[in-house]
Amino acid sequence: MNATNAPAKPPFWRDPEKRALAFQIVFLAIVLYIGYSLVNNTMTNLASQGIASGFGFLSTNTGFAIAETLIDYNESSTYLDSFFVGLLNTILVSVIGIFFATILGFSMGIARLSNNWLISRLAAIYVDTLRNIPLLLQLFFWYFAVLRPLPNPKQAIEFGSNLFLTNRGLFGPKPIYEAGFGWVAIGFVLAVIGTVVLFKWARRRQEATGELFPVYRTALALLIGLPLVIAALNGFPMSWDIPVLKGFNFRGGMSLTPEFSSLVFALSIYTSSFIAEIVRSGILAVDQGQTEAAFALGIKPAWTTRLVVVPQALRVIIPPLTSQYLNLTKNSSLAAAIAYPDLVAVFAGTALNQVGQAVEIMGMTLAVYLFLSLTISFFMNWYNSKMALVER
Amino acid sequence: MIKKALLTTLGVALTSSLLMSTAQAGEVLDKVKAKGFVQCGVSQGLPGFSNTDVNGEWSGLDVDFCRGVAAAIFGDATKVKFSPLSASERFTALQSGEIDMLSRNTTWTQTRDTSLGINFAGVTYYDGQGFMVRKDLGVNSALELDGASVCTNQGTTTEVNLADYFRANNMTFEPVVFVKADEVVAAYDSGRCDVYTTDASGLAAQRTKLAEPAAHVVLPEIISKEPLGPAVRHGDDQFFDVVSWVINATVEAEEMGLTSSNISRLLVDSNSATPAELRFVGREGALGENLGLDAKWSYNVIRLVGNYGEIWDRNISGLELPRGLNNLWNNGGIMYAPPVR
């Protein structure tokens, strides 16, 4: 029992753990030093060249106008406001683009595997054509192809007497809520809660008795019917603001601009062609035996796809789908080419050129895209872990 | 692992040291002389100002001032390389040293002159912002444009002037803002907007690109002052002097009646030349030496590029714009060079 029997403790510079730690500390120090000198160097050079710096510009007035804004904005708003206008427009177009890209992509991916020769060929042509044309070209195609044939506001195409299609956009009536509309909103919330309860009850009943309940149809009836009944009881507390042609353009109502529509079109169609391939590979990754087993149990083909194949395919689909969502969000920055006021167009474009503070503005813009990307991947990772195969 | 880390570190260190060396710009004139050409930022295609022909050869007023600077420095007007830049790229390109000078129909404003680390070397074109509409719209004045859609370029003084003008006259408008001038023209031409606004010279130039140029009319209102001219980076006064005196020399030569075809006689025939002419071509005085250039710098500018009037006639007259303010001071305009002496 003396020290010589125990394995000799190596000197600390030979201890792999301590050595690794030391190297990491050195590495971190180098990285920090480089980061510090980059920032310091930039600041010094900006100062020596007489280029103004700092974030003071954010609270000054912009003096320029923006066409589409989700929040209140006018020429006397600040650069910080213009930042939020751009940010919200980017988020809006990304969310809507992701929504349509997912629906289109899943449909096309499944259609590509259809036993119907015509459907699968058409889906293949869709995917192969759209995947191979650069997004910017598609953007210009949609924008100018949509614009050219449309008439000017004075010769607008009318649908009924409330909907007008022109080369300035699609104009339609805008709802104006009156007193008593709050009850309708409450009714809708109740209908949503009712639907959730219904789903849970139907599942428990099915697990207990094996009987099916037509949940989808019931839920739909509930969601539409309940608010409608309440609205009728209150004498429909809503009126419509109809757009009217006044001067150069339609005023009032709601409008959908060609910039927004073509951006959503191009982004969702382009991305959907990639999603279609991801969905196809995901479905092909599910063993054929799963489908055969389901059929052997007498499950309907549509149910087999929905309940057996797609849930298993999702495990393969979600990780690459996340990158497509990230791509779509980042690609939305091409908006500036067709005059949609997204973050890059408004803030990194117009605002940057008015104040000229490239370092600060580009820094903020990069941080936003980083934040959006991290948010999407965080959410998708959470969904992925929820969808992952539960091993029993 | 350690190797990889070290390599990464080395890479980052190298990149950052590169950044440091470009950021600390030394004497621009010396660098230009050493590399043998002037890197000049121009617009991506504006007839009359900077445009390429089928052979990729640049021409235009902005282009000619780049050539003038090359002629002054090297005695060779072809020693220029052109960087086509969008409105939103131009200042960063100049600040970062990617180009030596910016000659891109850029408005001289106080904010730009004082906060961007650049200096404007003079005015080569006095312009103002105007509006163009389709004739069949029946509009005769910009004051009738309430509620119109207005197409314009991103990152210009135009956007702010536009908002100011409409606000001052209690009118509303819908801005439709594109990055590139070509897209503005295409969108205006396809009817997306009622109005196209930019500098009056730009309207005249872009009008030539429309499907039916005759179907459009430029409204009489000019809503801003837009003195356009070349800019250089802060920090090299000598290069600044060269660019500003090249501009002055072209104006002075027009005033003296010296042109690319008649200036050569001054080098051989001293008897008929006035003292001012002899000073101008560098046969007397030390004007070139003071600029750090050859004594014949201004002679080279005029012989190879021409005087201001020649540059104007060659490039702008095709746009059918009146010379107006851009006439010489003794001819009804405000083009005026300080004495070359």
Coordinates of N, CA, C and O in Angstrom, one line a residue, chain B residues 192-246:
Chain B
R192 N -47.1 49.6 -64.4 CA -47.2 49.4 -62.9 C -47.4 50.8 -62.3 O -48.0 50.9 -61.2
C193 N -46.7 51.8 -62.8 CA -46.8 53.1 -62.2 C -47.4 54.1 -63.2 O -47.3 54.0 -64.4
D194 N -47.9 55.2 -62.6 CA -48.3 56.3 -63.4 C -47.2 57.2 -63.8 O -47.2 57.9 -64.8
V195 N -46.2 57.3 -62.8 CA -45.2 58.3 -62.9 C -43.8 57.6 -62.8 O -43.6 56.7 -62.0
Y196 N -42.8 58.1 -63.5 CA -41.4 57.7 -63.4 C -40.7 58.9 -62.9 O -40.7 60.0 -63.6
T197 N -40.0 58.9 -61.8 CA -39.2 60.1 -61.4 C -37.8 59.7 -61.2 O -37.4 58.7 -60.6
T198 N -36.9 60.6 -61.7 CA -35.5 60.6 -61.4 C -35.0 62.0 -61.9 O -35.8 62.9 -62.2
D199 N -33.7 62.2 -62.0 CA -33.1 63.4 -62.5 C -33.6 63.6 -63.9 O -33.8 62.7 -64.7
A200 N -33.8 64.9 -64.3 CA -34.4 65.2 -65.6 C -33.5 64.6 -66.7 O -34.0 64.1 -67.7
S201 N -32.2 64.6 -66.5 CA -31.3 64.0 -67.5 C -31.5 62.5 -67.6 O -31.5 61.9 -68.7
G202 N -31.7 61.9 -66.4 CA -32.0 60.4 -66.4 C -33.3 60.1 -67.1 O -33.4 59.1 -67.8
L203 N -34.3 60.9 -66.9 CA -35.6 60.7 -67.6 C -35.4 60.7 -69.1 O -35.9 59.8 -69.8
A204 N -34.7 61.7 -69.6 CA -34.4 61.8 -71.0 C -33.7 60.6 -71.5 O -34.0 60.1 -72.6
A205 N -32.7 60.2 -70.7 CA -31.9 59.0 -71.1 C -32.7 57.7 -71.1 O -32.7 56.9 -72.1
Q206 N -33.5 57.5 -70.1 CA -34.3 56.3 -69.9 C -35.4 56.2 -70.9 O -35.9 55.2 -71.3
R207 N -35.9 57.4 -71.3 CA -37.0 57.5 -72.2 C -36.7 56.8 -73.5 O -37.6 56.1 -74.1
T208 N -35.4 56.8 -73.9 CA -35.0 56.2 -75.2 C -35.2 54.7 -75.1 O -35.2 54.0 -76.1
K209 N -35.3 54.1 -73.8 CA -35.4 52.7 -73.7 C -36.8 52.2 -73.7 O -37.1 51.0 -73.6
L210 N -37.8 53.1 -73.6 CA -39.2 52.8 -73.6 C -39.7 52.2 -74.9 O -39.1 52.5 -76.0
A211 N -40.8 51.5 -74.9 CA -41.3 50.9 -76.1 C -41.7 52.0 -77.1 O -41.4 51.9 -78.3
E212 N -42.4 53.0 -76.6 CA -42.8 54.1 -77.4 C -42.4 55.4 -76.8 O -43.2 56.0 -76.0
P213 N -41.2 55.9 -77.0 CA -40.7 57.1 -76.3 C -41.6 58.3 -76.5 O -41.8 59.1 -75.7
A214 N -42.3 58.3 -77.7 CA -43.1 59.5 -78.0 C -44.4 59.6 -77.2 O -45.0 60.6 -77.2
A215 N -44.8 58.4 -76.6 CA -46.0 58.4 -75.9 C -45.9 58.9 -74.5 O -46.8 58.9 -73.7
H216 N -44.7 59.4 -74.2 CA -44.5 59.9 -72.8 C -44.1 61.3 -72.8 O -43.5 61.8 -73.7
V217 N -44.4 62.0 -71.7 CA -44.1 63.4 -71.6 C -43.4 63.7 -70.2 O -43.8 63.1 -69.2
V218 N -42.4 64.6 -70.3 CA -41.8 65.0 -69.0 C -42.5 66.3 -68.5 O -42.6 67.2 -69.3
L219 N -43.0 66.2 -67.3 CA -43.7 67.4 -66.7 C -42.8 68.6 -66.5 O -41.6 68.4 -66.2
P220 N -43.3 69.8 -66.5 CA -42.5 71.0 -66.4 C -41.8 71.2 -65.1 O -40.7 71.8 -65.0
E221 N -42.4 70.6 -64.0 CA -41.8 70.9 -62.7 C -40.5 70.2 -62.5 O -40.3 69.0 -62.7
I222 N -39.5 71.0 -62.0 CA -38.2 70.4 -61.5 C -38.2 70.6 -60.0 O -38.3 71.8 -59.5
I223 N -38.2 69.6 -59.2 CA -38.5 69.7 -57.8 C -37.3 69.8 -56.9 O -37.4 69.8 -55.7
S224 N -36.1 69.7 -57.5 CA -34.9 69.7 -56.6 C -33.7 70.2 -57.4 O -33.7 70.3 -58.6
K225 N -32.6 70.5 -56.6 CA -31.3 70.8 -57.2 C -30.5 69.6 -57.1 O -30.4 69.0 -56.1
E226 N -30.0 69.1 -58.3 CA -29.2 67.9 -58.3 C -27.8 68.2 -59.0 O -27.7 67.9 -60.1
P227 N -26.9 68.8 -58.2 CA -25.6 68.9 -58.8 C -24.8 67.6 -58.9 O -24.6 67.0 -57.8
L228 N -24.6 67.1 -60.1 CA -23.9 65.8 -60.2 C -22.4 65.9 -60.4 O -22.0 66.8 -61.2
G229 N -21.7 65.1 -59.8 CA -20.2 65.2 -60.0 C -19.5 64.0 -59.5 O -20.0 63.2 -58.7
P230 N -18.2 63.9 -59.8 CA -17.4 62.8 -59.3 C -17.0 63.0 -57.9 O -16.9 64.1 -57.4
A231 N -16.8 61.9 -57.2 CA -16.3 61.9 -55.8 C -15.1 61.1 -55.6 O -14.9 60.1 -56.3
V232 N -14.3 61.4 -54.6 CA -13.1 60.6 -54.3 C -13.1 60.4 -52.8 O -13.9 61.0 -52.0
R233 N -12.3 59.5 -52.3 CA -12.2 59.2 -50.9 C -11.5 60.4 -50.1 O -10.7 61.0 -50.7
H234 N -11.9 60.6 -48.9 CA -11.2 61.5 -48.0 C -9.7 61.0 -47.9 O -9.5 59.8 -47.9
G235 N -8.8 61.9 -47.6 CA -7.5 61.4 -47.2 C -6.4 61.6 -48.2 O -5.2 61.5 -47.8
D236 N -6.7 61.8 -49.5 CA -5.7 62.1 -50.4 C -6.0 63.4 -51.2 O -6.7 63.4 -52.2
D237 N -5.5 64.5 -50.6 CA -5.8 65.8 -51.2 C -5.3 65.9 -52.6 O -5.9 66.6 -53.4
Q238 N -4.2 65.3 -52.9 CA -3.6 65.4 -54.2 C -4.4 64.8 -55.3 O -4.7 65.4 -56.3
F239 N -5.0 63.6 -55.0 CA -5.9 63.0 -56.0 C -7.1 63.8 -56.1 O -7.7 64.0 -57.2
F240 N -7.6 64.3 -55.0 CA -8.8 65.2 -55.0 C -8.5 66.4 -56.0 O -9.4 66.7 -56.8
D241 N -7.4 67.0 -55.8 CA -7.0 68.1 -56.6 C -7.0 67.8 -58.1 O -7.4 68.5 -59.0
V242 N -6.4 66.6 -58.4 CA -6.3 66.2 -59.8 C -7.7 66.1 -60.4 O -8.0 66.6 -61.5
V243 N -8.6 65.4 -59.7 CA -9.9 65.2 -60.3 C -10.7 66.5 -60.4 O -11.2 66.8 -61.5
S244 N -10.6 67.4 -59.4 CA -11.3 68.7 -59.5 C -10.7 69.6 -60.6 O -11.4 70.2 -61.3
W245 N -9.4 69.5 -60.8 CA -8.8 70.4 -61.8 C -8.9 69.8 -63.2 O -8.9 70.6 -64.2
V246 N -9.2 68.5 -63.3 CA -9.5 68.0 -64.7 C -10.9 68.6 -65.1 O -11.0 69.0 -66.2

